[in-house]
mmCIF file with all atom_site columns, C-alpha atoms in Angstrom:
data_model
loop_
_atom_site.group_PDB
_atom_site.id
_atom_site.type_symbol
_atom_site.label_atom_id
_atom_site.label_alt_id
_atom_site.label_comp_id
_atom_site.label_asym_id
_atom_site.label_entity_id
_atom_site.label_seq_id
_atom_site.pdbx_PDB_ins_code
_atom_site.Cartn_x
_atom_site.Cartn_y
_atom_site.Cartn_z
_atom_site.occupancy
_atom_site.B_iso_or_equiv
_atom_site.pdbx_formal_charge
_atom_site.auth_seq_id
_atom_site.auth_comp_id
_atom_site.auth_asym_id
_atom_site.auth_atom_id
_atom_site.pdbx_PDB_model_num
ATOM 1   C CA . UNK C 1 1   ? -37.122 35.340  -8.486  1.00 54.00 ? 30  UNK C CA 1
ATOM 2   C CA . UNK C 1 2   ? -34.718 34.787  -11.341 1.00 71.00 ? 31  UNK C CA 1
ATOM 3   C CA . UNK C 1 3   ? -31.882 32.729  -10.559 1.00 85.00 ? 32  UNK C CA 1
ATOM 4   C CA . UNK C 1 4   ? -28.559 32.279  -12.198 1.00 92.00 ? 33  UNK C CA 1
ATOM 5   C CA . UNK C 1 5   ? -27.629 29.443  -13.430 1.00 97.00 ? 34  UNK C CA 1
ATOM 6   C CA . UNK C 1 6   ? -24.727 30.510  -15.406 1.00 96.00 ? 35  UNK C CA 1
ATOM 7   C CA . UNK C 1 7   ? -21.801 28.449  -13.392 1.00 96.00 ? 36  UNK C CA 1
ATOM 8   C CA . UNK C 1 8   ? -23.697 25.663  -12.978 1.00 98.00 ? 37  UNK C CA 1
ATOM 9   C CA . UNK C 1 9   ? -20.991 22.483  -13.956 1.00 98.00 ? 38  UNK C CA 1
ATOM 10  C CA . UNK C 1 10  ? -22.840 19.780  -12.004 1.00 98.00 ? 39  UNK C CA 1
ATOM 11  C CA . UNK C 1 11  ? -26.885 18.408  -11.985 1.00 98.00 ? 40  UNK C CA 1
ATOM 12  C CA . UNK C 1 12  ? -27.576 15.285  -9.539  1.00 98.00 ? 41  UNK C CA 1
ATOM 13  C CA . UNK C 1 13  ? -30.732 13.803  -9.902  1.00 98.00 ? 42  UNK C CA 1
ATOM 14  C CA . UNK C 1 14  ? -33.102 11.833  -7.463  1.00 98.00 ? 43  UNK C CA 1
ATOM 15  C CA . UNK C 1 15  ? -34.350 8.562   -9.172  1.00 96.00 ? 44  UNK C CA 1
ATOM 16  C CA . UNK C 1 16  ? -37.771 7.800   -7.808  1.00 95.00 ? 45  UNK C CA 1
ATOM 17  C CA . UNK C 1 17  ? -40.645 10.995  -7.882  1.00 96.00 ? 46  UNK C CA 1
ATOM 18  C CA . UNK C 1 18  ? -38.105 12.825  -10.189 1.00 98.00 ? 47  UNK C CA 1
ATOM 19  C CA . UNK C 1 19  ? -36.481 10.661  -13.156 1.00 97.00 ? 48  UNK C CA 1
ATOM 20  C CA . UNK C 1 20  ? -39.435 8.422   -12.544 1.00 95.00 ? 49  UNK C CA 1
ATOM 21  C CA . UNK C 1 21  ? -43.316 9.261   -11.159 1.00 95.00 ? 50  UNK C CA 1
ATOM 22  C CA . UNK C 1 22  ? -42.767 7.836   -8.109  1.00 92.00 ? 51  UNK C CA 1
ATOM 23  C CA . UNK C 1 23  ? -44.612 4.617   -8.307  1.00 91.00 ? 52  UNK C CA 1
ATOM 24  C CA . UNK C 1 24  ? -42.848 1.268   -7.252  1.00 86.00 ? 53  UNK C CA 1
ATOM 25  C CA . UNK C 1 25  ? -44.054 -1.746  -9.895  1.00 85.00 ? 54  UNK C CA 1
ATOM 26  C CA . UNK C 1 26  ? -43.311 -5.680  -9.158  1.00 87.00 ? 55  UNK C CA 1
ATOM 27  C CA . UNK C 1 27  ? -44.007 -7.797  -11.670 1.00 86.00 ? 56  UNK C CA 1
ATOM 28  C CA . UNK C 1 28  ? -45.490 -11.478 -10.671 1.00 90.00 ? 57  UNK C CA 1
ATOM 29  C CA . UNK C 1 29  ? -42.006 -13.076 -9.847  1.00 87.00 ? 58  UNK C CA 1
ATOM 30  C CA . UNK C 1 30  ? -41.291 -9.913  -7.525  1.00 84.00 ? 59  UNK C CA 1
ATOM 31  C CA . UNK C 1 31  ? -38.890 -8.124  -10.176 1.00 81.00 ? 60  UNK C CA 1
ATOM 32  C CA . UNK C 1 32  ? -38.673 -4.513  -10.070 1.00 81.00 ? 61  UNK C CA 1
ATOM 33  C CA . UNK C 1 33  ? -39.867 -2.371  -13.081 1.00 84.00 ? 62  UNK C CA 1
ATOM 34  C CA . UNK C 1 34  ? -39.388 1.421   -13.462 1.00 88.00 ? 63  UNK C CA 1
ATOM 35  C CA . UNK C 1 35  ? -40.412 3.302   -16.611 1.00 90.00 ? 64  UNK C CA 1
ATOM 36  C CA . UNK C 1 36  ? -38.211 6.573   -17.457 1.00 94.00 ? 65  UNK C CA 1
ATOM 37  C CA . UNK C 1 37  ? -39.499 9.430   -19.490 1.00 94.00 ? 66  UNK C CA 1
ATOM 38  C CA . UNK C 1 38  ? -37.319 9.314   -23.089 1.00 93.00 ? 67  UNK C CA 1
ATOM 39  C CA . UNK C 1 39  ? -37.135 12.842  -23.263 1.00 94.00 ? 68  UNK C CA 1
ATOM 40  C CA . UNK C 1 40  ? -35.328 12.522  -19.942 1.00 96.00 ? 69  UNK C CA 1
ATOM 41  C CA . UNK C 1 41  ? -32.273 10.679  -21.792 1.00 94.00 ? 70  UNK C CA 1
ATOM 42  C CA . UNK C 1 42  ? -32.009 13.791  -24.601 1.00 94.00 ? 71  UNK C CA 1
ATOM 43  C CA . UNK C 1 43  ? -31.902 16.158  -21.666 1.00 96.00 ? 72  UNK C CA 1
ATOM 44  C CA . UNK C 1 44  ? -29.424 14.275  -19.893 1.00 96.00 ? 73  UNK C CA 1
ATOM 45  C CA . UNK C 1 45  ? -27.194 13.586  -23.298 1.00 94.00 ? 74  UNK C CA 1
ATOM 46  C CA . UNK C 1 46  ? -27.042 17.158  -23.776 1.00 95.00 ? 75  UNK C CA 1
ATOM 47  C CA . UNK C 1 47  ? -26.230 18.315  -20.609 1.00 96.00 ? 76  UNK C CA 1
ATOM 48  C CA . UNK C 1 48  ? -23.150 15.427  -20.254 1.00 94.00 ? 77  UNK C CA 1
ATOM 49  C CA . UNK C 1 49  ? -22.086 16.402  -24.347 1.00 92.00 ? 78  UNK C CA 1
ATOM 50  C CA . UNK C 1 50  ? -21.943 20.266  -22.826 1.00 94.00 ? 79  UNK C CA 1
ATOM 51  C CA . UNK C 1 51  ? -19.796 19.750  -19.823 1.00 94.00 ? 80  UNK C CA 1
ATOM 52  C CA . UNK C 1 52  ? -22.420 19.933  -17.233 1.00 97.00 ? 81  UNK C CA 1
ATOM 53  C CA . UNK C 1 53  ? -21.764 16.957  -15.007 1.00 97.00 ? 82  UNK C CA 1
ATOM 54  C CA . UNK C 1 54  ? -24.340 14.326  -14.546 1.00 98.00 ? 83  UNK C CA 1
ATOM 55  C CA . UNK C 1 55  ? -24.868 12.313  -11.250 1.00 98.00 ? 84  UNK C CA 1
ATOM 56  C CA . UNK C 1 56  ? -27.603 10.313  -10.306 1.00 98.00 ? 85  UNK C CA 1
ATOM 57  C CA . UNK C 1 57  ? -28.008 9.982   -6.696  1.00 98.00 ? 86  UNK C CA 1
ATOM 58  C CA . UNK C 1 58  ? -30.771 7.342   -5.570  1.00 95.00 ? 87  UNK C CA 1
ATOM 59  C CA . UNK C 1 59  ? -31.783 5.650   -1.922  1.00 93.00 ? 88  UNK C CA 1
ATOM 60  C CA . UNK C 1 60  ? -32.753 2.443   -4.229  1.00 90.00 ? 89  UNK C CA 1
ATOM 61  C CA . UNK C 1 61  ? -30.567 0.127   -6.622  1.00 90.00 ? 90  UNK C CA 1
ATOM 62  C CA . UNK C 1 62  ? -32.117 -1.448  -9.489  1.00 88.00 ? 91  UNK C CA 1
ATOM 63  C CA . UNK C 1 63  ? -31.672 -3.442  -12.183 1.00 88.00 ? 92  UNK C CA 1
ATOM 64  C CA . UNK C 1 64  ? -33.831 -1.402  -14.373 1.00 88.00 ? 93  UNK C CA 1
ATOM 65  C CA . UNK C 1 65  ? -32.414 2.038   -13.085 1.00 92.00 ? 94  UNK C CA 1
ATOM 66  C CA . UNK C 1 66  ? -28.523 0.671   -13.760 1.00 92.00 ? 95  UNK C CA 1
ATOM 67  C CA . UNK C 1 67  ? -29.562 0.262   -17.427 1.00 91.00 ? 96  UNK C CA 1
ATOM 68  C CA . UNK C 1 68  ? -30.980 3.365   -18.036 1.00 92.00 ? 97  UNK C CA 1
ATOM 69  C CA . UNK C 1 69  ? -27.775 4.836   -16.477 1.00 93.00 ? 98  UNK C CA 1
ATOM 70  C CA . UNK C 1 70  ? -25.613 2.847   -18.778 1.00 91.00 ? 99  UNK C CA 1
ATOM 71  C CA . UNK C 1 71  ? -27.663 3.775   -21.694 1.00 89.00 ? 100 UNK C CA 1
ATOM 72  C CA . UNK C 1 72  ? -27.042 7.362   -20.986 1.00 91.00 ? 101 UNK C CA 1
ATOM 73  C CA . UNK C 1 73  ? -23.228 7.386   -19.938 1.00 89.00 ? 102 UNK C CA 1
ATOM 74  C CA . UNK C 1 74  ? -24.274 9.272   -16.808 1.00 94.00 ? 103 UNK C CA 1
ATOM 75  C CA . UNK C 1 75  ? -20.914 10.524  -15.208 1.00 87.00 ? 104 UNK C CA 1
ATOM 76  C CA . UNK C 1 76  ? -21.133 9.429   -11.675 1.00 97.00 ? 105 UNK C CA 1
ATOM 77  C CA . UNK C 1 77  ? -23.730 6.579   -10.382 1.00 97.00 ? 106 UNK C CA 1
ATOM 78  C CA . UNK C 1 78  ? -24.308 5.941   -6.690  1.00 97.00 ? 107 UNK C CA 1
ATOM 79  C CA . UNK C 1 79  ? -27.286 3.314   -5.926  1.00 96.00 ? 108 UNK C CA 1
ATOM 80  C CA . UNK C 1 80  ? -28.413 2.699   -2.804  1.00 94.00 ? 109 UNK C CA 1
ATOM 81  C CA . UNK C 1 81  ? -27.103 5.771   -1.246  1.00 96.00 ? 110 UNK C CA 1
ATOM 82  C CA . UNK C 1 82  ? -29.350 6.064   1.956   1.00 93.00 ? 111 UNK C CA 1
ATOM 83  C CA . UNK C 1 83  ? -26.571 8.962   2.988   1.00 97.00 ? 112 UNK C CA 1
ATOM 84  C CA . UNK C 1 84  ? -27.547 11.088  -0.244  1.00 97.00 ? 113 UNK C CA 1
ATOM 85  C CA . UNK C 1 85  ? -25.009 14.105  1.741   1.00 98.00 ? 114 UNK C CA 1
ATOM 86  C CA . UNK C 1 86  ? -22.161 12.075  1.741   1.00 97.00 ? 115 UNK C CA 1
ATOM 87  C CA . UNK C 1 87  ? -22.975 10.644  -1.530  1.00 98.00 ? 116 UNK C CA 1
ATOM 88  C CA . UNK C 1 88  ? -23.148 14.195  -2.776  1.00 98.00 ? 117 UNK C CA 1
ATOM 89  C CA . UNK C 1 89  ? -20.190 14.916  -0.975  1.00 98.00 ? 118 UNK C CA 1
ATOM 90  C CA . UNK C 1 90  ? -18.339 12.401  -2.901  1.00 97.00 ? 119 UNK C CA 1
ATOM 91  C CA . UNK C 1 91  ? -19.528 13.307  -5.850  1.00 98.00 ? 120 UNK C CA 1
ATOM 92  C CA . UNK C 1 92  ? -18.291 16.772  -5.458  1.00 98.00 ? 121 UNK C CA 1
ATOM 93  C CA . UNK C 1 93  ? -15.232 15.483  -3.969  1.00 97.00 ? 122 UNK C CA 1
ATOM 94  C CA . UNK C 1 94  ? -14.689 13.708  -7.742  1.00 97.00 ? 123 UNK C CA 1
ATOM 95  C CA . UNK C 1 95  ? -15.555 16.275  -10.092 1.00 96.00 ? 124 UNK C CA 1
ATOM 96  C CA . UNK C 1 96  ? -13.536 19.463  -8.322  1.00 96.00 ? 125 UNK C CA 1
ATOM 97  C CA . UNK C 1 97  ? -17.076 21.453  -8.924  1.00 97.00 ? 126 UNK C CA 1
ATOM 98  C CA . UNK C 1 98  ? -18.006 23.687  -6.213  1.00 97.00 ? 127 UNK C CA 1
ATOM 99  C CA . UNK C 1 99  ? -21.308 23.415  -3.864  1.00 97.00 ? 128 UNK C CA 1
ATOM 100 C CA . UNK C 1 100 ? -22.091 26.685  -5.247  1.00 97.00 ? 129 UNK C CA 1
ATOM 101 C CA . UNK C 1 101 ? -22.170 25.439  -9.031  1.00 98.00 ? 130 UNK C CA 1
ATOM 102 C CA . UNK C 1 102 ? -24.188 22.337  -7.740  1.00 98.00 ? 131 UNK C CA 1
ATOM 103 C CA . UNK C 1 103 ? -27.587 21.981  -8.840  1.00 98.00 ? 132 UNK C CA 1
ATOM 104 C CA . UNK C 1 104 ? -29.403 18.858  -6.549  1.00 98.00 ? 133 UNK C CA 1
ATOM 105 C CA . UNK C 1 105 ? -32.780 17.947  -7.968  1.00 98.00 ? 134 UNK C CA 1
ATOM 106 C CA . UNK C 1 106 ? -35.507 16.079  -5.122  1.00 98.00 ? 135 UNK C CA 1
ATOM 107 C CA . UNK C 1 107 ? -38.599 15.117  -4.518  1.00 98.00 ? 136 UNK C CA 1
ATOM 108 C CA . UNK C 1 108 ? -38.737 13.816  -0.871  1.00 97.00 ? 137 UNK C CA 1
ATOM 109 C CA . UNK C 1 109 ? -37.301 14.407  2.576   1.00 97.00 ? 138 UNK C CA 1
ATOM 110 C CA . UNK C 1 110 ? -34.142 12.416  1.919   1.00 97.00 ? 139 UNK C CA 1
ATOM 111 C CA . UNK C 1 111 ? -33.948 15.089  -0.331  1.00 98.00 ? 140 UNK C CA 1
ATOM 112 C CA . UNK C 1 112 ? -33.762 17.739  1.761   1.00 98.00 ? 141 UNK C CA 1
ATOM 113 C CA . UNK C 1 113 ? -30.192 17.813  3.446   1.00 98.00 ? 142 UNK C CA 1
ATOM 114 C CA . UNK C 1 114 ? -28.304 17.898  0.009   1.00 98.00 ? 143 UNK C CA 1
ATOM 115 C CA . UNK C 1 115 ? -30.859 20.380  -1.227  1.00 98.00 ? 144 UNK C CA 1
ATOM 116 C CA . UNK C 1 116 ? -29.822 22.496  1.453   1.00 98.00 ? 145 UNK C CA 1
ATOM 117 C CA . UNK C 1 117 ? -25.848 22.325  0.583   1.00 97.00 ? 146 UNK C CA 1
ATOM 118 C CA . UNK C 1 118 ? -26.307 23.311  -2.842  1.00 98.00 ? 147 UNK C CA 1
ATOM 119 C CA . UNK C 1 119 ? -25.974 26.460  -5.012  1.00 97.00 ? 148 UNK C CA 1
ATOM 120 C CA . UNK C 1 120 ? -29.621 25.670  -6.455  1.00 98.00 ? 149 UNK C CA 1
ATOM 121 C CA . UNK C 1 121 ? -32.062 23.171  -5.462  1.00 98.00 ? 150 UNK C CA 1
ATOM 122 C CA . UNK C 1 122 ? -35.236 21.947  -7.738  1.00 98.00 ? 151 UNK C CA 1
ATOM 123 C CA . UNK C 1 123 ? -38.379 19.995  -7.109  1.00 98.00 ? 152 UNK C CA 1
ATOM 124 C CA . UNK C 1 124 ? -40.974 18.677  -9.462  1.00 98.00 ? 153 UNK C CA 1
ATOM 125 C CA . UNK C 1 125 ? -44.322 20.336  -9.248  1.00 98.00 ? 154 UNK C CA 1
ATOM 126 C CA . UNK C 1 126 ? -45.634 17.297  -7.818  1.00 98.00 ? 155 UNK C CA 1
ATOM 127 C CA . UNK C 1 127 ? -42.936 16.969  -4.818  1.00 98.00 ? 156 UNK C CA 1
ATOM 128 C CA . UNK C 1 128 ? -43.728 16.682  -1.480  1.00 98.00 ? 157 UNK C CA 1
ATOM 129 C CA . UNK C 1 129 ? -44.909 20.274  0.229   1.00 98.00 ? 158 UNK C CA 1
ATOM 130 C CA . UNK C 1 130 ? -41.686 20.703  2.251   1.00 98.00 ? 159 UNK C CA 1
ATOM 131 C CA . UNK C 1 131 ? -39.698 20.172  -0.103  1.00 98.00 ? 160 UNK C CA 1
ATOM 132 C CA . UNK C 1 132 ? -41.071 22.044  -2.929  1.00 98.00 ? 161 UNK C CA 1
ATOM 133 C CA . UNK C 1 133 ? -41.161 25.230  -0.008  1.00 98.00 ? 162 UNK C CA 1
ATOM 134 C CA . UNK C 1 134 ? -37.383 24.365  0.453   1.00 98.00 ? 163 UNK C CA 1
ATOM 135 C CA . UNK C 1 135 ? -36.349 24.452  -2.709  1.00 98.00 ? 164 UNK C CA 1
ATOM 136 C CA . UNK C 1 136 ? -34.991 27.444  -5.342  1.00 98.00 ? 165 UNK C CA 1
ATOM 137 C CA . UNK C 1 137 ? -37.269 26.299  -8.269  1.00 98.00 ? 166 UNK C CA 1
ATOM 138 C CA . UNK C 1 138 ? -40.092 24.476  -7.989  1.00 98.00 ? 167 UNK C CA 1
ATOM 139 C CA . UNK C 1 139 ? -40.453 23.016  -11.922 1.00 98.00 ? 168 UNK C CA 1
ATOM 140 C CA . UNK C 1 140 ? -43.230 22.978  -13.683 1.00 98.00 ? 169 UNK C CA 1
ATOM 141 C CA . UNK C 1 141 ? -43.139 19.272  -14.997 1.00 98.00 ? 170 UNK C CA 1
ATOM 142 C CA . UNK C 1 142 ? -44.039 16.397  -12.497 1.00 98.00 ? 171 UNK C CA 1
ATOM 143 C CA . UNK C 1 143 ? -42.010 13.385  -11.779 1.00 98.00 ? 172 UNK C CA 1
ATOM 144 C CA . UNK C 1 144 ? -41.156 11.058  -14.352 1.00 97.00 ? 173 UNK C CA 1
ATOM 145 C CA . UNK C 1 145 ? -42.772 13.319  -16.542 1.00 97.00 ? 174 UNK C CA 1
ATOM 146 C CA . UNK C 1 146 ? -39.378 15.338  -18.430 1.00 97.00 ? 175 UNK C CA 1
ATOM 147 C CA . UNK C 1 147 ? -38.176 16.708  -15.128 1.00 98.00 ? 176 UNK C CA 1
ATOM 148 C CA . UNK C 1 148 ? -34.279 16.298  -17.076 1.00 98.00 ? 177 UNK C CA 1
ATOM 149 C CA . UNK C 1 149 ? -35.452 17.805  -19.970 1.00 98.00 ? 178 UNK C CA 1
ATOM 150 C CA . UNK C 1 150 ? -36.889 20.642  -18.295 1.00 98.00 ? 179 UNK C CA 1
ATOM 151 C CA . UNK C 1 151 ? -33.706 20.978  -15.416 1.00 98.00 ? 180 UNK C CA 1
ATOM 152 C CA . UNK C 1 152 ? -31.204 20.902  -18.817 1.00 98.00 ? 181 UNK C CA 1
ATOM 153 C CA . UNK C 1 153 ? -33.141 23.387  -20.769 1.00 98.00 ? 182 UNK C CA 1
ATOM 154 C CA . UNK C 1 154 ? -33.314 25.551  -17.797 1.00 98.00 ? 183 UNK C CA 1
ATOM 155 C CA . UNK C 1 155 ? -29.181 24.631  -16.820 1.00 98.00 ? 184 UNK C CA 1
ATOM 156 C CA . UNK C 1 156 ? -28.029 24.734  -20.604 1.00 97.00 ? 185 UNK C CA 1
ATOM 157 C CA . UNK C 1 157 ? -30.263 27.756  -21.979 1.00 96.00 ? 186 UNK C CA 1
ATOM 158 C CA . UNK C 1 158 ? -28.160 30.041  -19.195 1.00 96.00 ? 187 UNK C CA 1
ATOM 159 C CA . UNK C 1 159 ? -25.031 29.086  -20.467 1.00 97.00 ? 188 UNK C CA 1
ATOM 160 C CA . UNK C 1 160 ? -25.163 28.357  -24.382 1.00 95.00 ? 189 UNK C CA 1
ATOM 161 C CA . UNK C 1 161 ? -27.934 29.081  -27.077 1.00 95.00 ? 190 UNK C CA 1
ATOM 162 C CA . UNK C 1 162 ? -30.729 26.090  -26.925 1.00 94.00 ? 191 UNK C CA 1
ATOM 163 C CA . UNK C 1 163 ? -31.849 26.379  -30.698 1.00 95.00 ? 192 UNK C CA 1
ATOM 164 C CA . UNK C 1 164 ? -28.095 25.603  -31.589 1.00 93.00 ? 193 UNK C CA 1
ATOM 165 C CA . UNK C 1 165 ? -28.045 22.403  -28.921 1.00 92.00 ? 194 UNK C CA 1
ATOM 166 C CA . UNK C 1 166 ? -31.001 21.568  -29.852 1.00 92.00 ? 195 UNK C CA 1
ATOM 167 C CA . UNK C 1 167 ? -29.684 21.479  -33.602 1.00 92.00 ? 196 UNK C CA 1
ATOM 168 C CA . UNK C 1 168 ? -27.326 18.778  -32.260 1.00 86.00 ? 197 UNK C CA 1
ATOM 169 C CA . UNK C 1 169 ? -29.582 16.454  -31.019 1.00 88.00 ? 198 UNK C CA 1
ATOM 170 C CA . UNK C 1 170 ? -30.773 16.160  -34.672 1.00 91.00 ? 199 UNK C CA 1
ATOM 171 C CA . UNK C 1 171 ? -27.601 14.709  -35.889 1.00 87.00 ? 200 UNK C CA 1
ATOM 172 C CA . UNK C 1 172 ? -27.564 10.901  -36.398 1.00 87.00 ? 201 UNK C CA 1
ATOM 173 C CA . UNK C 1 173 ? -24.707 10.028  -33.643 1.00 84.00 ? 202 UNK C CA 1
ATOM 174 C CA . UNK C 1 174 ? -26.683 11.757  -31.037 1.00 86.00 ? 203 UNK C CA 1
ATOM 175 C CA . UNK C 1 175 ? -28.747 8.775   -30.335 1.00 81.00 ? 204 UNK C CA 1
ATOM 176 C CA . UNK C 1 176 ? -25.528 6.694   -29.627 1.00 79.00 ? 205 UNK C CA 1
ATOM 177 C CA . UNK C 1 177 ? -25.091 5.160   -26.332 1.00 71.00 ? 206 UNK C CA 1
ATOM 178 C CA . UNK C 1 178 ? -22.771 6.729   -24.528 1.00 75.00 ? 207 UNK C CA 1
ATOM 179 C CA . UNK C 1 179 ? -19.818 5.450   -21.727 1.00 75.00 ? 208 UNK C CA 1
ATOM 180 C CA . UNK C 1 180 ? -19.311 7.482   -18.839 1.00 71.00 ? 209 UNK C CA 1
#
Protein backbone atom coordinates (compact mmCIF):
# COMPACT_ATOMS: atom_id res chain seq x y z
CA UNK A 1 0.00 0.00 0.00
CA UNK A 2 1.70 3.20 -1.05
CA UNK A 3 1.07 6.02 1.07
CA UNK A 4 1.42 9.70 0.55
CA UNK A 5 3.45 11.49 2.31
CA UNK A 6 3.49 14.58 0.33
CA UNK A 7 1.84 17.13 3.10
CA UNK A 8 3.53 15.78 5.71
CA UNK A 9 4.89 19.22 7.88
CA UNK A 10 5.29 17.45 11.23
CA UNK A 11 7.37 13.93 12.46
CA UNK A 12 7.17 13.17 16.41
CA UNK A 13 9.30 10.62 17.53
CA UNK A 14 9.14 8.07 20.52
CA UNK A 15 12.54 8.05 22.43
CA UNK A 16 13.02 4.60 23.84
CA UNK A 17 12.55 1.31 21.12
CA UNK A 18 12.61 4.00 18.32
CA UNK A 19 15.46 6.82 18.59
CA UNK A 20 17.10 4.32 20.86
CA UNK A 21 16.96 0.12 20.93
CA UNK A 22 15.02 0.01 23.73
CA UNK A 23 17.39 -1.02 26.39
CA UNK A 24 17.54 0.97 29.78
CA UNK A 25 21.54 1.21 30.98
CA UNK A 26 22.60 2.46 34.71
CA UNK A 27 25.88 2.97 35.21
CA UNK A 28 27.39 2.01 38.89
CA UNK A 29 26.27 5.34 40.64
CA UNK A 30 22.62 4.70 39.14
CA UNK A 31 23.03 7.38 36.20
CA UNK A 32 21.12 6.84 33.17
CA UNK A 33 22.91 6.19 29.79
CA UNK A 34 21.21 6.01 26.35
CA UNK A 35 23.18 5.61 23.12
CA UNK A 36 21.49 7.28 19.86
CA UNK A 37 22.19 6.11 16.38
CA UNK A 38 24.36 9.24 14.56
CA UNK A 39 22.72 8.77 11.46
CA UNK A 40 19.58 9.54 13.45
CA UNK A 41 20.87 13.30 14.01
CA UNK A 42 21.52 13.77 9.88
CA UNK A 43 17.99 12.54 9.40
CA UNK A 44 16.60 14.70 11.89
CA UNK A 45 18.87 17.93 10.67
CA UNK A 46 17.47 17.51 7.37
CA UNK A 47 14.09 17.11 8.03
CA UNK A 48 14.11 20.45 10.63
CA UNK A 49 16.54 22.46 7.65
CA UNK A 50 13.40 21.38 5.15
CA UNK A 51 10.48 22.61 7.12
CA UNK A 52 9.25 19.35 8.36
CA UNK A 53 8.68 19.89 12.05
CA UNK A 54 10.50 17.87 14.57
CA UNK A 55 9.02 16.80 18.02
CA UNK A 56 10.21 14.35 20.25
CA UNK A 57 7.62 12.97 22.43
CA UNK A 58 8.98 10.57 25.30
CA UNK A 59 7.24 8.88 28.67
CA UNK A 60 10.98 9.29 30.21
CA UNK A 61 13.24 12.49 30.90
CA UNK A 62 16.85 12.20 30.77
CA UNK A 63 19.81 13.80 31.06
CA UNK A 64 21.34 12.03 28.20
CA UNK A 65 18.14 12.30 25.92
CA UNK A 66 17.96 16.40 26.68
CA UNK A 67 21.46 16.59 25.13
CA UNK A 68 20.95 14.84 22.19
CA UNK A 69 17.86 17.09 21.70
CA UNK A 70 19.89 20.18 22.16
CA UNK A 71 22.50 18.94 19.88
CA UNK A 72 19.98 18.61 17.18
CA UNK A 73 17.78 21.86 17.65
CA UNK A 74 14.73 19.59 17.70
CA UNK A 75 11.66 22.01 17.42
CA UNK A 76 9.44 20.98 20.20
CA UNK A 77 10.70 18.73 23.34
CA UNK A 78 8.26 17.22 25.82
CA UNK A 79 9.98 14.73 28.50
CA UNK A 80 8.18 12.88 30.67
CA UNK A 81 4.98 13.04 28.85
CA UNK A 82 3.07 9.93 30.31
CA UNK A 83 -0.14 11.66 28.33
CA UNK A 84 1.76 11.28 24.85
CA UNK A 85 -2.19 12.48 23.28
CA UNK A 86 -2.21 15.54 24.97
CA UNK A 87 1.38 16.02 24.49
CA UNK A 88 0.72 15.53 20.81
CA UNK A 89 -2.11 17.63 21.10
CA UNK A 90 -0.01 20.42 22.21
CA UNK A 91 2.33 20.00 19.91
CA UNK A 92 -0.10 20.36 17.15
CA UNK A 93 -1.75 23.03 18.98
CA UNK A 94 1.94 25.00 18.52
CA UNK A 95 2.88 24.38 15.11
CA UNK A 96 -0.80 25.12 13.29
CA UNK A 97 -0.02 21.60 11.33
CA UNK A 98 -2.95 19.49 10.85
CA UNK A 99 -3.52 15.76 12.36
CA UNK A 100 -3.72 14.80 8.86
CA UNK A 101 -0.07 16.09 7.95
CA UNK A 102 1.12 14.43 11.29
CA UNK A 103 3.38 11.64 11.07
CA UNK A 104 3.70 9.88 14.96
CA UNK A 105 6.47 7.32 15.04
CA UNK A 106 6.06 4.30 18.16
CA UNK A 107 7.14 1.42 19.34
CA UNK A 108 4.90 0.47 22.35
CA UNK A 109 1.35 0.68 23.63
CA UNK A 110 1.72 4.22 24.94
CA UNK A 111 2.16 4.54 21.48
CA UNK A 112 -0.86 3.57 20.31
CA UNK A 113 -3.51 6.40 21.08
CA UNK A 114 -1.47 9.16 19.18
CA UNK A 115 -0.78 6.65 16.46
CA UNK A 116 -4.32 6.41 16.04
CA UNK A 117 -4.95 10.42 15.67
CA UNK A 118 -2.52 10.81 13.05
CA UNK A 119 -2.43 11.14 9.23
CA UNK A 120 0.40 8.31 9.20
CA UNK A 121 1.68 6.23 11.88
CA UNK A 122 5.22 4.17 11.78
CA UNK A 123 6.78 1.43 13.82
CA UNK A 124 10.21 -0.04 13.75
CA UNK A 125 10.43 -3.56 12.50
CA UNK A 126 11.22 -4.61 15.85
CA UNK A 127 8.02 -2.91 17.66
CA UNK A 128 5.77 -4.58 19.66
CA UNK A 129 3.08 -6.90 17.51
CA UNK A 130 0.12 -4.56 18.15
CA UNK A 131 1.55 -1.90 17.35
CA UNK A 132 3.39 -2.72 14.30
CA UNK A 133 -0.46 -4.29 13.11
CA UNK A 134 -1.74 -0.73 14.03
CA UNK A 135 0.38 1.16 12.29
CA UNK A 136 0.55 2.61 8.34
CA UNK A 137 4.26 1.57 7.82
CA UNK A 138 5.92 -0.79 9.56
CA UNK A 139 9.90 0.32 8.76
CA UNK A 140 12.31 -1.75 7.91
CA UNK A 141 15.12 -0.55 10.38
CA UNK A 142 14.83 -1.56 14.15
CA UNK A 143 15.00 0.71 17.07
CA UNK A 144 17.88 2.73 17.70
CA UNK A 145 19.11 1.42 14.65
CA UNK A 146 18.44 4.75 11.89
CA UNK A 147 14.71 4.63 12.43
CA UNK A 148 15.09 8.93 11.71
CA UNK A 149 17.09 8.39 8.93
CA UNK A 150 14.88 6.00 7.40
CA UNK A 151 11.29 8.06 8.58
CA UNK A 152 13.16 11.42 6.83
CA UNK A 153 14.21 9.69 3.72
CA UNK A 154 10.84 8.23 3.43
CA UNK A 155 9.04 11.99 4.67
CA UNK A 156 11.61 14.16 2.58
CA UNK A 157 12.04 11.88 -0.68
CA UNK A 158 7.96 12.58 -1.20
CA UNK A 159 8.33 16.07 -1.10
CA UNK A 160 11.86 17.24 -2.52
CA UNK A 161 14.65 15.31 -4.50
CA UNK A 162 16.97 13.24 -1.84
CA UNK A 163 20.24 13.25 -4.04
CA UNK A 164 20.00 17.17 -3.89
CA UNK A 165 19.40 17.06 0.23
CA UNK A 166 21.59 14.73 0.49
CA UNK A 167 24.17 17.09 -1.41
CA UNK A 168 23.57 19.43 1.56
CA UNK A 169 24.50 17.41 4.22
CA UNK A 170 27.99 17.43 2.58
CA UNK A 171 28.54 21.04 3.14
CA UNK A 172 30.78 21.97 6.12
CA UNK A 173 27.99 24.00 8.26
CA UNK A 174 25.77 21.05 8.18
CA UNK A 175 27.38 19.49 11.12
CA UNK A 176 26.68 22.70 13.22
CA UNK A 177 24.63 22.44 16.24
CA UNK A 178 21.61 23.77 15.81
CA UNK A 179 18.94 25.96 18.32
CA UNK A 180 15.47 25.18 18.09
Amino acid sequence: MEHDLSKVGLVVFDVDGVLTDGRLYYGNSGEMMKAFHVRDGVGIKLLEDNRITVAIISAKSSVPLAKRVAELGVSHFLPGSRNKVEALEAVVGKTGVSLESVVFVGDDMIDLPPMQRVGFSMAPSDAYVRVREAADIVLQTAGGQGVAREVADLVLGSQFDLDDLYDQATLPGFERVRTP
